Amino acid sequence: MRTADLTGLPTGIPEALRDEGIEELYPPQAEAVEAGLTDGESLVAAVPTASGKTLIAELAMLSSVARGGKALYIVPLRALASEKKAEFERWEEYGIDVGVSTGNYESDGEWLSSRDIIVATSEKVDSLVRNNAAWMDQLTCVVADEVHLVDDRHRGPTLEVTLAKLRRLNPNLQVVALSATVGNAGVVADWLDAELVKSDWRPIDLKMGVHYGNAVSFADGSQREVPVGRGERQTPALVADALEGDGEGDQGSSLVFVNSRRNAESAARRMADVTERYITGDERSDLAELAAEIRDVSDTETSEDLANAVAKGAAFHHAGLAAEHRTLVEDAFRDRLIKCICATPTLAAGVNTPSRRVVVRDWQRYDGDYGGMKPLDVLEVHQMMGRAGRPGLDPYGEAVLLAKDADARDELFERYIWADAEDVRSKLAAEPALRTHLLATVASGFAHTREGLLEFLDQTLYATQTDDPERLGQVTDRVLDYLEVNGFVEFDGETIRATPVGHTVSRLYLDPMSAAEIIDGLEWGANHRTEKLRALADETEKPTRDRFESNESGGFQRASEMVADDGGGGGGADDDSDDADEFETDRTYPTPLGLYHLVCRTPDMYQLYLKSGDRETYTELCYEREPEFLGRVPSEYEDVAFEDWLSALKTAKLLEDWAGEVDEDRITERYGVGPGDIRGKVETAEWLLGAAERLASELDLDSVYAVREAKKRVEYGVREELLDLAGVRGVGRKRARRLFEAGVETRADLREADKSRVLAALRGRRKTAQNILEAAGRKDPSMDEVDEDDAPDDAVPDDAGFETAKERADQQASLGDFE
């Protein structure tokens, strides 16, 4: 089918497709159009990677907009949302407005009402439904990318319930689900009342095979000689062979998939020695610039290691990298500047990174529930392999598994090369998923009775697949009991209503179990603090007790202020110094660590694992900091509970270090994490502390101010005295400390301080200084003719609180680090 023959699209779109070189639709695309794609018919497209799924989505969305509607594109990852938005923005010259929304789960996204195409993650769409986004009922088309992820136990239930709710809100909604080839795509189509387009067609042939000995044996019976010398490894030989080319295509890039972050980094170091031999002089210069950009993202060892590999033409890619790292690597790989990426399977989850050759080095990964190394699913391996073959550059793509002997080669052919992908199965009936989604279903008005809930759940994939219809009812009853006991829903006869707190929990996008943990902790802390302070007040002078009991400001006072003598002399606090010390009277309550530990105990926070030696370290820290915890410390004999408590403490200590201005490189070294992990933990803690602040306010607890301050300190990564400065756009944690040490301590100081002092503190960066002064509200922010040499000596501070990686090169983390 010719694109010129397409109908129902906005004016100019067929011509634009022709100008992009798309004159003929791929067979799966043509089949989708013939099935009614541009006429508003629902469709499931189960086709391989790089077979034109995105254009199928675009045709559906553009035709929907042409009919006066609004389209929503749901993606599984934030990074993919940004990529798709950039891709769709080329239609803006034809009057199509594109928006993207991935964060802030409390927002109703009102600004999106003016957009024609909206890109969002499934979690964000779910939160928009919960917050009653007014424009939701204007949707006429929704695209679900990577819909086979309904099989994922973490994000799958959210995608499943969100699609069910959108269809309930808009009975005539066109649903276009894009999927890899799965075993039961027809079941997914039945669930969505959609036509099925299933195809194995690819624009570039994919040759799948296994390397054993000195050759790759492909499924079509052909072989390619790739010799491996004595003492050499298979992967470097395959990467070098792709770079040599064979006359049928240009120099070929490689993706190497491994099973852990550590393996990705070590493999990249080895591959860099290979790729370095194949880069040109111009590429060497460009790679050096790219490496410098990577170092600027983060001053961590991970960033340095990545930059070193990139300078030689290789890279690693995993979830521990900062988002900026991943973007730089992906872009350079697409531009063929980076020749090889060694990655964990996260790279196979949708981001566009085609290569000439894919090497699946590791087809097993550790699974604690499985009890050891578990083979990967066929679907996951096929997703990795599908990255092979660059349209317009390669005559075919090659995907290669590695075998050490003939038996392993035969097993890999049976297990992966000749195998069909597994069926996808709903994970909705698990209690953690239903806790969240049943509360949201009640709170957002989709159901008001048990029967109504079951009727709604009957529209899910689970209901389509289950052979035990009673199970969903049983799990629903248990979850409703839990929600009622914790005060999130209440019953009035047959009617179920969300309580005010239940509505808040739903809008905050919290797992109800997280909310219950936070509420219990805040109330425990308030009760414990009240009892302690009353006991202290009973032993002090009457005026002190009166001041404590009359404190109804909604904030909190320092414990030392509450027990101190009004007159400032004799008696009072001095007479009770032992008790006051026990309660750490120089601290504010709840303390930041106590609050960080509280949110780290929730199921919404992925805790750090305890490694060898950690149990002893954090047990000692636990008892040292016990008065700060918002809850009872489990007994050491409650093995699982105590270990979970310590894991939460380790995660909380990372957050405390971050908020205490410990350098990022030191944190990565101390906790064995990457810069992306730090930022992920910080973002999650910021969200959970924001939720805790709302809940404390809703429940009229006096910890609101303490929670707010802890949240801000995590957000900015600074100590208390820098909060005002760090809140100025463009300042950040390091610049705030430099300015503070130079005598510029507040936002108000920025508006009045001598400009040369500010410039010197910011190391002579005029544009940065001018932008910061402008953001602080200075009337004359210009730095023209300002000379940092005119600044007084005290305006050039050391990097107080921040050590460089070089200064710590020989240091080792010890128990002293935690004191």
Tab-separated table of N, CA and C in Angstrom, residues 2-6 12-25 55 90-91 94:
chain	number	residue	atom	x	y	z
A	2	ARG	N	0.535	2.209	-0.850
A	2	ARG	CA	1.288	3.440	-0.951
A	2	ARG	C	0.811	4.444	0.104
A	3	THR	N	1.743	5.199	0.667
A	3	THR	CA	1.359	6.204	1.656
A	3	THR	C	0.512	7.302	1.018
A	4	ALA	N	0.724	7.535	-0.278
A	4	ALA	CA	-0.058	8.564	-0.972
A	4	ALA	C	-1.539	8.214	-1.012
A	5	ASP	N	-1.858	6.915	-0.838
A	5	ASP	CA	-3.256	6.477	-0.902
A	5	ASP	C	-3.943	6.486	0.462
A	6	LEU	N	-3.209	6.872	1.507
A	6	LEU	CA	-3.799	6.898	2.847
A	6	LEU	C	-4.842	8.004	2.945
A	12	GLY	N	-1.454	17.184	4.520
A	12	GLY	CA	-0.001	17.279	4.391
A	12	GLY	C	0.755	16.090	4.933
A	13	ILE	N	0.116	15.225	5.726
A	13	ILE	CA	0.832	14.111	6.340
A	13	ILE	C	1.289	13.082	5.302
A	14	PRO	N	0.450	12.640	4.351
A	14	PRO	CA	0.939	11.673	3.354
A	14	PRO	C	2.145	12.207	2.580
A	15	GLU	N	2.105	13.501	2.244
A	15	GLU	CA	3.232	14.090	1.524
A	15	GLU	C	4.480	14.129	2.406
A	16	ALA	N	4.288	14.415	3.684
A	16	ALA	CA	5.429	14.449	4.600
A	16	ALA	C	6.067	13.062	4.730
A	17	LEU	N	5.241	12.023	4.768
A	17	LEU	CA	5.777	10.671	4.827
A	17	LEU	C	6.586	10.354	3.576
A	18	ARG	N	6.078	10.794	2.427
A	18	ARG	CA	6.815	10.574	1.178
A	18	ARG	C	8.157	11.299	1.219
A	19	ASP	N	8.157	12.515	1.748
A	19	ASP	CA	9.403	13.281	1.834
A	19	ASP	C	10.403	12.615	2.770
A	20	GLU	N	9.908	11.847	3.736
A	20	GLU	CA	10.793	11.111	4.644
A	20	GLU	C	11.303	9.824	4.010
A	21	GLY	N	10.860	9.561	2.783
A	21	GLY	CA	11.282	8.349	2.096
A	21	GLY	C	10.365	7.171	2.314
A	22	ILE	N	9.212	7.402	2.937
A	22	ILE	CA	8.253	6.319	3.184
A	22	ILE	C	7.179	6.383	2.097
A	23	GLU	N	7.393	5.699	1.022
A	23	GLU	CA	6.418	5.698	-0.081
A	23	GLU	C	5.520	4.470	-0.042
A	24	GLU	N	6.041	3.380	0.501
A	24	GLU	CA	5.270	2.141	0.624
A	24	GLU	C	5.217	1.729	2.088
A	25	LEU	N	4.055	1.301	2.539
A	25	LEU	CA	3.945	0.781	3.894
A	25	LEU	C	4.550	-0.614	3.981
A	55	LEU	N	5.091	3.730	13.337
A	55	LEU	CA	4.267	4.361	12.302
A	55	LEU	C	2.818	3.887	12.403
A	90	ARG	N	7.788	16.251	15.098
A	90	ARG	CA	7.916	16.638	13.689
A	90	ARG	C	6.557	16.919	13.046
A	91	TRP	N	5.477	16.510	13.723
A	91	TRP	CA	4.137	16.769	13.182
A	91	TRP	C	3.588	18.124	13.620
A	94	TYR	N	2.326	20.644	11.177
A	94	TYR	CA	1.025	20.357	10.550
A	94	TYR	C	-0.122	20.605	11.529
